[in-house]
């Protein structure tokens, strides 16, 4: 025993702070920075003056909306903490951070409603292989005991939650903690280092029981410790600390520390655990598969566009060294040049002359570099270490500047915002001529709009994107179309007879001809098809026409006056008159929807689906996700626009969905009238 961990990992470390919304992540970061002397005092979140509240949007909504980086020193070692947003709408901010960090501090509290959100975070850490420490916050306000709380939280974690501290109480009030490894009590002092004390006699039995439980869990991975416990031999303290460090680094346990970040309580023990037990950049290199060698390898965690300093790429130095003005290679072989190296403390930066392995720094003006990319000093670059895959968007709006002169400015601003937030999706809908921005929730896109209007000074108009309605026909008809015009010189003449028939759903458009005797020359048959296709872009109801077959059966031509354009016009006239006789009907897109939800909210989700004209196909337990279900349904696209708002409201902000086109279905009555009126057509 005593050699599993291989000693303390020194050097710079990067620590992600994650957790459910409003669990106290920003408060914990403030407490850490105040305790390490990076800031003069701990600012309460309510003041709107914390390191993470440097954006107007964060202050306005009292929530973190982007990852915030802060580098400090503790006991002679450099630590960079990254405060990641807790809302699921901004959760994607954490992905490139978690990929390159050494350890995560998961901030949680004794709130059963937040367990699904905690489970989402823990699952992401599992997927990325990131070791984690759980900081059980707000212990002074918890009603349940700590061990009862851990039983409640354990389903959210795939590995055992290992309690390292228990509360020290006096008259029912938490006044400190008892460290189970050190067997020492600490009495809290507000915003100051705790005072060491003896374990009270009344708490010794409770401490021994909790300590034995901790050692039993550690013994699952240490045969020698297991033998000592069976033989009732007291294991050496240094061996216990070695096991704690080894199991944290291996990810086989999640150590649990307690405290109240708002008062700075428990922060010092957390910092010491990070310093002594957490892995370093060497373990992160191994996890990411950084190639051996002397080259510099850099992973980009976040892109920021500053008002005066331009673009900054906040990056983790995984190996090697980096000097200002150094040349780096992207994975595709392109080159980029560093223009400034900076240490980050929220919105503030201080310039550095160089960076080394383990450092988390901002690199200036890497214009062709994006978040999630891997840079290297090796010519030709190195393979990407991490693939950034944004989840499917669940909310969208169409936007345009209030003034046309701002169109180019808006496009450039959105491009910068998309560099900062790769989860944004922007596309131009050719059918509706709309610019559609999509993301991960109503608040997500609200913040984007606020940044366009505030930071970029571009007034925006926004509305729900148009639904891609189509129209088809129920009956067949035959129609002649004749275009004849004489205006001196060559005239225009085209004459066609067409047969219009409905097709089965999904077959689109088919064109044939049964011309005999050359009544319509082959030269002009293609012109007829072109005219018909042009008409089908907007049928009698005002929408593109689908599932229609048209046959050119007869017609006539003039040797001098007939032309390509004349037959196109004749075809359009025939379609315009003939389609009205074919009982046109509106079609709406129906989507296949897969909703993931905590099981205790499944009944509420099932109840809301019919309210949106949806049909439930079934539901089942979500594979490998205890306490979650998957609900499958079909639903009109028109009803999905704000679906995510209702889903999140019913599930404490954690449900989500995926949707894909399934089929088109007829739409009649009031809803069809509304769709046509909105499109500028009378019903």
XYZ file of C-alpha atoms in Angstrom:
683
model
C 0.000 0.000 0.000
C 0.963 3.603 -0.412
C 2.263 3.378 -3.969
C -0.860 3.034 -6.149
C -1.186 6.774 -6.865
C 2.530 7.266 -7.495
C 2.764 10.465 -5.500
C 1.339 13.961 -5.926
C 0.961 15.393 -9.409
C 2.586 18.806 -9.532
C 2.414 21.520 -12.148
C -0.447 23.525 -13.640
C -3.887 21.936 -13.527
C -7.176 22.743 -15.220
C -10.377 22.165 -13.262
C -13.889 22.413 -14.689
C -16.632 23.493 -12.280
C -19.904 21.912 -13.371
C -23.277 21.192 -11.825
C -27.015 21.766 -12.168
C -28.395 25.266 -12.597
C -28.269 27.378 -9.407
C -26.251 24.793 -7.486
C -23.619 27.393 -6.559
C -20.855 26.988 -9.160
C -20.161 30.692 -9.624
C -20.289 31.222 -5.871
C -17.740 28.437 -5.394
C -15.412 29.987 -7.981
C -15.639 33.340 -6.212
C -14.838 31.657 -2.896
C -11.831 29.874 -4.441
C -10.470 33.057 -6.010
C -10.915 34.987 -2.771
C -9.267 32.226 -0.710
C -6.274 32.063 -3.072
C -5.899 35.848 -3.211
C -6.779 36.237 -6.905
C -9.526 38.711 -5.980
C -9.645 40.923 -2.866
C -12.955 39.577 -1.551
C -15.723 37.123 -2.322
C -18.585 38.845 -4.143
C -22.075 37.384 -3.768
C -23.778 36.308 -6.992
C -26.656 38.679 -6.209
C -24.255 41.608 -6.579
C -23.826 40.915 -10.287
C -20.140 41.609 -9.800
C -18.581 38.163 -9.827
C -15.814 37.039 -12.166
C -18.344 34.956 -14.117
C -20.874 37.790 -14.417
C -18.795 39.908 -16.762
C -21.327 39.840 -19.616
C -24.505 41.968 -19.567
C -26.542 38.873 -20.445
C -25.235 36.929 -17.421
C -26.086 39.847 -15.139
C -29.506 40.415 -16.708
C -30.581 36.793 -16.312
C -28.657 36.030 -13.099
C -27.098 32.938 -14.660
C -23.884 31.896 -16.354
C -24.309 31.828 -20.118
C -20.755 30.921 -21.149
C -17.653 29.257 -19.756
C -15.514 31.591 -17.647
C -11.782 30.992 -17.107
C -9.868 32.097 -14.024
C -6.241 31.242 -13.243
C -4.951 31.495 -9.690
C -2.206 30.046 -7.478
C -2.542 27.836 -4.440
C 0.398 26.717 -2.323
C 2.815 27.552 -5.119
C 0.912 25.740 -7.865
C -1.062 27.207 -10.753
C -4.710 26.203 -11.012
C -7.120 27.292 -13.745
C -10.808 26.957 -12.891
C -13.495 27.030 -15.569
C -16.991 27.948 -14.425
C -19.339 26.148 -16.837
C -23.034 27.102 -17.202
C -25.510 24.866 -15.405
C -28.547 25.351 -17.643
C -29.021 22.598 -20.202
C -29.453 25.322 -22.833
C -25.820 26.362 -22.398
C -24.423 22.941 -21.451
C -22.569 22.614 -24.753
C -20.134 25.279 -23.490
C -18.680 22.635 -21.173
C -17.885 19.973 -23.794
C -14.618 21.365 -25.227
C -13.623 22.417 -21.696
C -14.186 18.972 -20.200
C -12.291 17.312 -23.017
C -9.061 19.107 -22.093
C -9.370 19.564 -18.318
C -7.722 17.301 -15.720
C -10.586 16.968 -13.263
C -14.114 18.257 -12.728
C -15.619 19.609 -9.537
C -19.317 18.755 -9.615
C -21.306 21.147 -7.433
C -24.518 19.590 -6.117
C -26.979 20.063 -3.302
C -29.571 18.047 -1.408
C -32.348 18.722 -3.928
C -34.135 15.718 -5.375
C -35.521 17.803 -8.259
C -31.991 18.393 -9.575
C -30.972 14.730 -9.731
C -31.844 14.325 -13.453
C -29.726 17.399 -14.277
C -26.902 15.962 -12.157
C -27.245 12.660 -13.997
C -26.827 14.413 -17.370
C -23.587 15.985 -16.143
C -22.228 12.776 -14.633
C -23.008 10.871 -17.836
C -21.089 13.426 -19.896
C -18.093 13.045 -17.574
C -18.338 9.270 -18.016
C -18.420 9.623 -21.796
C -15.304 11.812 -21.773
C -13.496 9.797 -19.079
C -13.007 12.824 -16.801
C -12.312 12.156 -13.074
C -14.529 14.159 -10.754
C -14.924 15.394 -7.183
C -18.411 16.142 -5.882
C -18.719 19.254 -3.730
C -21.928 18.941 -1.713
C -22.878 22.582 -1.348
C -25.259 24.389 1.012
C -24.865 21.830 3.805
C -25.923 24.502 6.285
C -29.376 24.542 4.681
C -29.806 20.799 4.110
C -32.565 19.122 6.085
C -31.532 15.533 5.387
C -28.299 14.033 6.702
C -25.294 13.859 4.395
C -25.347 10.090 4.068
C -29.076 10.150 3.294
C -28.348 12.817 0.689
C -25.678 10.618 -0.908
C -28.139 7.742 -1.151
C -30.474 10.118 -2.957
C -27.724 11.332 -5.316
C -26.056 7.970 -5.973
C -28.387 6.968 -8.872
C -26.981 9.952 -10.786
C -23.448 8.511 -10.613
C -22.162 5.386 -12.315
C -19.394 5.034 -9.714
C -19.635 5.101 -5.901
C -19.987 8.490 -4.229
C -17.300 8.287 -1.549
C -17.989 10.456 1.479
C -14.737 12.028 2.727
C -16.264 14.434 5.244
C -19.287 14.521 7.502
C -20.878 17.622 9.042
C -19.972 18.788 12.513
C -23.128 20.010 14.203
C -23.953 21.962 17.327
C -27.554 22.327 18.464
C -28.667 21.044 15.062
C -26.664 23.663 13.153
C -23.718 22.747 10.899
C -20.655 24.477 12.361
C -17.910 22.561 10.572
C -16.817 19.227 9.165
C -14.998 16.077 10.208
C -12.397 14.783 7.757
C -12.674 10.989 7.643
C -9.167 10.444 6.278
C -7.392 12.818 8.664
C -9.741 12.011 11.567
C -9.795 15.685 12.419
C -12.532 18.239 12.961
C -12.669 21.676 11.353
C -14.820 24.484 12.705
C -16.001 26.850 9.988
C -15.184 30.547 10.053
C -17.001 32.748 7.576
C -14.784 33.735 4.612
C -11.720 32.424 6.467
C -9.751 29.253 7.003
C -11.467 26.735 9.276
C -10.138 26.181 12.779
C -8.730 22.727 13.566
C -10.395 21.025 16.531
C -10.673 17.663 18.223
C -13.568 15.449 17.259
C -16.219 15.838 19.980
C -16.897 12.694 22.004
C -20.544 12.698 20.898
C -19.453 12.488 17.234
C -16.727 9.837 17.500
C -18.996 6.853 16.974
C -20.603 8.540 13.938
C -17.149 9.374 12.561
C -15.871 5.810 13.011
C -18.898 4.365 11.230
C -18.586 6.775 8.279
C -14.830 6.230 8.104
C -15.196 2.462 8.002
C -17.704 2.830 5.160
C -15.168 4.968 3.243
C -12.409 2.401 3.807
C -14.669 -0.446 2.661
C -15.227 1.311 -0.657
C -11.505 1.967 -1.072
C -10.799 -1.690 -0.284
C -12.725 -2.727 -3.401
C -9.605 -1.689 -5.338
C -6.909 -2.523 -2.762
C -6.560 -6.119 -1.595
C -4.103 -5.232 1.169
C -6.540 -2.722 2.646
C -9.288 -5.340 2.470
C -7.136 -7.785 4.464
C -6.383 -5.133 7.083
C -10.081 -4.339 7.502
C -10.939 -8.025 7.866
C -8.189 -8.439 10.463
C -9.237 -5.187 12.192
C -5.810 -3.630 11.627
C -5.721 0.155 11.426
C -4.296 1.082 7.991
C -1.622 3.809 7.826
C -2.957 7.274 6.964
C -0.509 7.766 4.110
C -1.807 4.557 2.529
C -5.401 5.801 2.832
C -4.506 9.089 1.124
C -2.706 7.137 -1.566
C -5.832 5.058 -2.208
C -8.016 8.169 -2.294
C -5.773 9.763 -4.899
C -5.421 6.587 -6.973
C -9.170 5.928 -7.094
C -9.991 9.542 -7.958
C -7.482 9.542 -10.826
C -8.721 6.173 -12.081
C -12.321 7.376 -11.946
C -13.404 4.397 -9.870
C -14.865 6.593 -7.127
C -16.176 10.133 -6.817
C -14.909 11.664 -3.570
C -17.512 13.829 -1.850
C -16.523 16.959 0.075
C -18.977 19.219 1.864
C -19.273 22.918 2.498
C -21.150 26.159 1.941
C -19.567 28.136 -0.881
C -21.586 31.250 -0.051
C -19.667 31.557 3.234
C -16.362 30.198 1.931
C -16.757 27.056 4.057
C -15.107 23.836 2.876
C -13.165 25.609 0.131
C -9.685 25.027 1.576
C -10.211 21.251 1.902
C -11.421 21.181 -1.696
C -8.331 23.067 -2.877
C -6.038 20.718 -0.984
C -7.790 17.691 -2.447
C -7.311 19.093 -5.939
C -3.651 19.866 -5.233
C -2.789 16.506 -3.672
C -5.128 14.003 -5.335
C -6.201 15.294 -8.744
C -4.463 14.099 -11.925
C -2.347 16.461 -13.997
C -1.930 17.184 -17.679
C 0.035 13.954 -18.144
C -3.099 11.924 -17.410
C -5.119 14.171 -19.704
C -2.621 13.619 -22.510
C -2.984 9.879 -22.055
C -6.794 10.102 -21.998
C -6.859 12.135 -25.215
C -4.213 10.062 -26.964
C -1.712 12.875 -27.459
C 1.131 11.434 -29.540
C 4.480 10.973 -27.844
C 7.237 13.343 -28.879
C 8.607 16.773 -28.209
C 6.096 18.750 -30.223
C 3.768 21.326 -28.749
C 0.118 20.240 -28.740
C -2.655 22.714 -27.943
C -6.399 22.032 -27.573
C -8.777 24.977 -28.111
C -11.462 25.112 -25.403
C -13.270 28.391 -26.113
C -13.327 31.236 -28.633
C -13.904 34.803 -27.456
C -14.226 37.993 -29.497
C -13.207 40.920 -27.293
C -14.093 44.547 -27.922
C -10.509 45.765 -28.183
C -8.185 42.760 -28.292
C -9.882 40.919 -31.148
C -10.246 37.166 -31.231
C -8.895 35.030 -28.383
C -8.654 31.234 -28.449
C -8.606 29.963 -24.860
C -6.503 26.818 -25.032
C -4.976 24.040 -22.962
C -1.259 23.412 -23.399
C -1.174 19.625 -23.477
C 2.526 19.266 -24.222
C 5.612 21.246 -25.137
C 6.171 24.982 -24.857
C 4.837 27.986 -26.716
C 6.293 31.437 -27.281
C 4.606 34.522 -28.668
C 4.673 34.715 -32.485
C 5.136 30.925 -32.715
C 3.720 29.119 -35.725
C 1.260 26.278 -35.165
C -0.288 23.780 -37.564
C -3.937 22.775 -37.729
C -4.982 19.168 -38.294
C -5.639 19.919 -41.975
C -2.082 21.217 -42.434
C -2.973 24.926 -42.458
C -0.760 27.214 -40.405
C -1.579 29.939 -37.911
C 0.542 32.337 -35.926
C 0.162 33.205 -32.244
C -0.203 36.919 -31.594
C -0.131 37.257 -27.828
C -0.352 34.794 -24.900
C -2.571 35.741 -21.962
C -3.536 34.490 -18.515
C -7.285 34.768 -17.900
C -9.217 36.014 -14.878
C -12.761 36.418 -16.144
C -12.840 39.298 -18.612
C -9.363 40.456 -17.548
C -6.186 39.259 -19.262
C -2.536 39.666 -18.361
C 0.127 39.107 -20.993
C 2.642 36.274 -20.749
C 5.862 35.753 -22.669
C 5.370 31.999 -23.021
C 3.316 28.992 -21.932
C 4.239 25.449 -20.952
C 2.549 22.067 -20.712
C -0.413 22.201 -18.333
C -1.059 25.935 -18.716
C -4.483 27.205 -19.745
C -3.993 30.409 -21.720
C -5.666 32.629 -24.289
C -3.910 32.852 -27.638
C -4.417 35.989 -29.695
C -5.683 36.346 -33.268
C -5.734 32.753 -34.482
C -8.142 33.809 -37.223
C -8.632 30.427 -38.892
C -8.922 28.437 -35.650
C -12.192 27.212 -34.137
C -13.256 25.851 -30.752
C -12.468 22.142 -30.375
C -9.566 22.122 -32.823
C -6.149 20.659 -32.071
C -3.022 22.673 -32.919
C 0.527 21.353 -33.071
C 4.068 22.515 -33.721
C 4.591 19.431 -35.910
C 4.538 20.253 -39.618
C 1.287 19.107 -41.151
C -0.384 19.103 -37.744
C -1.624 16.197 -35.666
C -4.928 14.338 -35.824
C -7.852 15.941 -33.948
C -7.962 14.796 -30.332
C -11.627 15.558 -29.854
C -14.674 15.761 -32.097
C -17.094 18.525 -31.184
C -20.613 17.388 -32.079
C -23.395 19.826 -31.116
C -26.717 18.195 -30.241
C -29.688 18.691 -32.552
C -31.224 22.171 -32.152
C -34.591 22.293 -30.404
C -35.637 25.930 -30.837
C -35.392 28.388 -33.712
C -36.420 31.811 -34.891
C -36.184 33.679 -38.168
C -34.400 36.991 -37.864
C -33.577 40.042 -39.909
C -32.214 43.477 -39.083
C -34.813 46.220 -38.691
C -32.832 48.256 -41.201
C -31.624 46.759 -44.476
C -28.321 48.594 -44.196
C -27.435 46.314 -41.255
C -27.711 43.032 -43.200
C -23.976 42.662 -43.847
C -23.178 43.800 -40.307
C -25.648 41.267 -38.863
C -24.188 38.435 -40.942
C -20.667 39.202 -39.699
C -21.866 39.498 -36.094
C -23.661 36.137 -36.225
C -20.551 34.548 -37.685
C -18.543 35.801 -34.695
C -21.215 34.563 -32.275
C -21.177 31.144 -33.947
C -17.391 31.033 -33.491
C -17.887 31.716 -29.784
C -20.752 29.235 -29.556
C -20.443 26.349 -32.063
C -23.831 24.999 -30.973
C -25.568 27.814 -32.870
C -26.882 26.848 -36.282
C -27.616 29.399 -39.006
C -29.153 28.594 -42.369
C -31.056 30.322 -45.144
C -34.453 28.833 -45.996
C -34.822 29.240 -49.736
C -38.557 28.461 -49.741
C -39.408 31.221 -47.275
C -36.375 33.460 -47.936
C -35.763 33.503 -44.180
C -32.522 33.504 -42.226
C -33.144 30.966 -39.457
C -31.093 30.759 -36.277
C -31.486 27.625 -34.176
C -30.119 26.527 -30.825
C -30.848 24.679 -27.608
C -33.701 26.587 -26.059
C -35.590 29.838 -25.840
C -33.129 31.395 -23.364
C -30.170 30.335 -25.513
C -31.472 32.262 -28.509
C -32.684 35.135 -26.377
C -29.115 35.693 -25.218
C -27.903 35.578 -28.833
C -30.440 38.216 -29.795
C -29.459 40.381 -26.833
C -25.829 40.180 -27.907
C -26.715 41.206 -31.441
C -28.694 44.172 -30.203
C -26.432 45.112 -27.290
C -22.834 44.228 -28.018
C -23.178 44.670 -31.796
C -25.753 47.478 -31.849
C -27.955 45.797 -34.468
C -31.740 46.106 -33.850
C -33.319 42.761 -34.769
C -36.772 41.586 -35.785
C -37.523 37.956 -35.051
C -40.420 35.558 -35.459
C -41.134 31.841 -35.618
C -39.774 30.248 -38.793
C -42.262 29.504 -41.568
C -43.582 25.954 -41.702
C -42.806 24.314 -45.085
C -46.397 23.619 -46.092
C -47.059 21.986 -49.440
C -50.179 21.451 -51.495
C -51.452 18.610 -53.644
C -54.647 17.595 -55.470
C -57.410 15.104 -54.861
C -58.889 14.857 -58.392
C -57.752 14.650 -62.000
C -58.472 17.142 -64.746
C -57.663 17.852 -68.380
C -56.928 21.393 -69.497
C -55.887 23.251 -72.626
C -53.579 26.220 -72.346
C -53.021 28.542 -75.283
C -50.653 31.482 -75.323
C -51.102 33.673 -78.381
C -49.792 37.200 -78.830
C -49.295 39.304 -81.944
C -47.434 42.605 -81.670
C -45.888 43.172 -85.082
C -43.186 41.015 -86.562
C -42.875 37.581 -85.015
C -45.669 36.804 -82.574
C -45.900 34.276 -79.762
C -47.817 31.017 -80.028
C -47.939 27.970 -77.849
C -50.799 25.504 -77.435
C -50.867 22.503 -75.079
C -53.344 20.030 -73.667
C -52.328 18.480 -70.350
C -53.741 15.824 -68.050
C -53.212 16.455 -64.310
C -53.483 13.541 -61.884
C -52.762 13.066 -58.169
C -49.895 10.759 -57.165
C -49.478 8.700 -53.990
C -47.970 10.660 -51.132
C -44.239 11.134 -51.331
C -43.734 10.586 -55.069
C -43.210 14.258 -55.839
C -43.703 15.261 -59.485
C -43.780 13.191 -62.642
C -43.923 14.499 -66.216
C -44.725 12.429 -69.291
C -45.862 13.057 -72.843
C -48.008 11.067 -75.273
C -47.569 13.380 -78.234
C -48.103 11.780 -81.656
C -47.700 13.161 -85.109
C -45.410 15.966 -83.982
C -48.298 18.258 -82.942
C -45.872 19.599 -80.351
C -42.309 19.349 -81.616
C -39.817 17.604 -79.360
C -37.938 20.884 -79.138
C -40.805 22.372 -77.152
C -41.761 19.388 -74.973
C -38.928 20.287 -72.596
C -40.234 23.874 -72.559
C -43.647 22.587 -71.466
C -42.080 20.690 -68.572
C -40.083 23.777 -67.576
C -43.255 25.878 -67.509
C -45.089 23.291 -65.420
C -42.232 23.012 -62.913
C -42.119 26.785 -62.630
C -45.845 26.906 -61.866
C -45.540 24.176 -59.231
C -43.378 26.472 -57.099
C -46.621 28.123 -55.960
C -49.981 26.463 -56.574
C -53.513 27.795 -56.162
C -53.193 27.765 -52.349
C -49.901 29.632 -52.462
C -47.505 26.789 -51.633
C -45.243 24.446 -53.628
C -47.179 21.607 -55.258
C -46.157 17.970 -54.718
C -47.384 14.482 -55.599
C -48.739 15.455 -58.998
C -48.369 13.779 -62.414
C -48.776 15.801 -65.583
C -49.002 14.312 -69.081
C -48.733 16.387 -72.238
C -51.268 14.755 -74.574
C -51.943 17.226 -77.353
C -51.318 20.715 -78.670
C -50.310 22.699 -81.704
C -47.592 25.035 -82.860
C -46.835 27.753 -85.398
C -43.829 27.401 -87.627
C -42.840 31.041 -87.158
C -44.366 32.303 -83.898
C -43.813 29.316 -81.616
C -40.907 29.522 -79.188
C -39.523 28.104 -75.992
C -41.038 30.938 -73.957
C -44.433 30.660 -75.690
C -44.786 26.996 -74.737
C -43.652 27.719 -71.162
C -46.399 30.329 -70.887
C -48.979 27.974 -72.420
C -48.046 25.286 -69.875
C -48.381 27.722 -66.974
C -51.813 28.856 -68.195
C -52.984 25.246 -68.474
C -51.732 24.471 -64.978
C -53.281 27.576 -63.457
C -56.724 26.795 -64.872
C -56.509 23.031 -64.503
C -55.254 22.913 -60.900
C -58.296 24.839 -59.662
C -60.471 21.964 -60.906
C -58.393 19.296 -59.154
C -59.576 19.998 -55.572
C -56.282 21.365 -54.227
C -55.580 20.609 -50.579
C -52.928 21.791 -48.115
C -50.300 19.413 -46.752
C -48.362 19.889 -43.549
C -45.129 18.135 -42.530
C -45.467 15.565 -39.761
C -42.369 14.862 -37.714
C -41.239 11.763 -35.863
C -40.345 12.968 -32.381
C -38.262 11.178 -29.739
C -38.487 12.790 -26.309
C -36.154 11.875 -23.443
C -37.537 12.655 -20.013
C -37.131 11.692 -16.361
C -39.549 8.867 -15.604
C -41.435 10.838 -12.973
C -42.462 13.331 -15.684
C -43.406 10.784 -18.373
C -47.135 10.994 -17.659
C -47.053 14.787 -18.032
C -45.185 14.500 -21.332
C -47.655 11.943 -22.652
C -50.551 14.218 -21.671
C -49.208 17.230 -23.562
C -48.579 15.412 -26.864
C -52.285 15.180 -27.917
C -52.680 18.851 -26.996
C -50.266 19.560 -29.856
C -52.116 17.312 -32.314
C -49.545 14.619 -31.755
C -49.997 10.853 -31.773
C -48.173 8.724 -29.215
C -46.382 5.762 -30.734
C -45.144 4.355 -27.451
C -42.711 4.827 -24.611
C -40.117 2.718 -22.851
C -37.247 2.940 -20.397
C -34.237 4.746 -21.807
C -31.492 2.143 -22.336
C -28.704 2.388 -19.722
C -30.296 5.493 -18.178
C -31.947 4.505 -14.885
C -34.843 6.799 -14.043
C -35.351 8.029 -17.627
C -37.847 7.185 -20.363
C -38.049 7.669 -24.125
C -41.398 8.740 -25.550
C -41.962 8.358 -29.301
C -44.657 10.251 -31.155
C -45.573 11.931 -34.402
C -46.420 15.624 -34.338
C -47.066 18.363 -36.914
C -44.030 20.561 -37.447
C -46.228 23.584 -36.778
C -46.692 22.366 -33.202
C -43.002 21.751 -32.483
C -41.778 25.360 -32.591
C -42.049 26.025 -28.850
C -42.382 22.399 -27.717
C -39.079 22.545 -25.849
C -40.366 25.293 -23.551
C -43.217 23.096 -22.365
C -41.005 20.011 -22.079
C -38.441 21.831 -19.976
C -41.166 23.367 -17.796
C -42.545 19.896 -17.066
C -39.150 18.377 -16.196
C -37.217 20.970 -14.164
C -35.345 21.988 -17.302
C -33.821 18.668 -18.419
C -36.043 17.049 -21.073
C -35.045 17.247 -24.692
C -36.061 15.806 -28.028
C -34.943 14.862 -31.500
C -37.189 15.337 -34.500
C -37.018 14.221 -38.109
C -39.388 14.435 -41.052
C -41.811 11.507 -41.273
C -44.546 12.279 -43.813
C -46.931 14.888 -45.191
C -50.571 14.927 -44.129
C -53.644 16.846 -45.285
C -54.563 19.938 -43.319
C -58.088 21.350 -43.584
C -60.420 23.655 -41.717
C -59.440 26.587 -39.544
C -55.766 25.664 -39.286
C -55.465 25.457 -43.068
C -57.191 28.831 -43.415
C -54.767 30.367 -40.923
C -51.769 28.926 -42.764
C -52.971 30.290 -46.101
C -53.832 33.690 -44.651
C -50.389 33.906 -43.069
C -48.937 33.133 -46.478
C -50.939 35.909 -48.126
C -53.575 33.706 -49.759
C -57.276 33.874 -49.080
C -58.762 30.633 -47.870
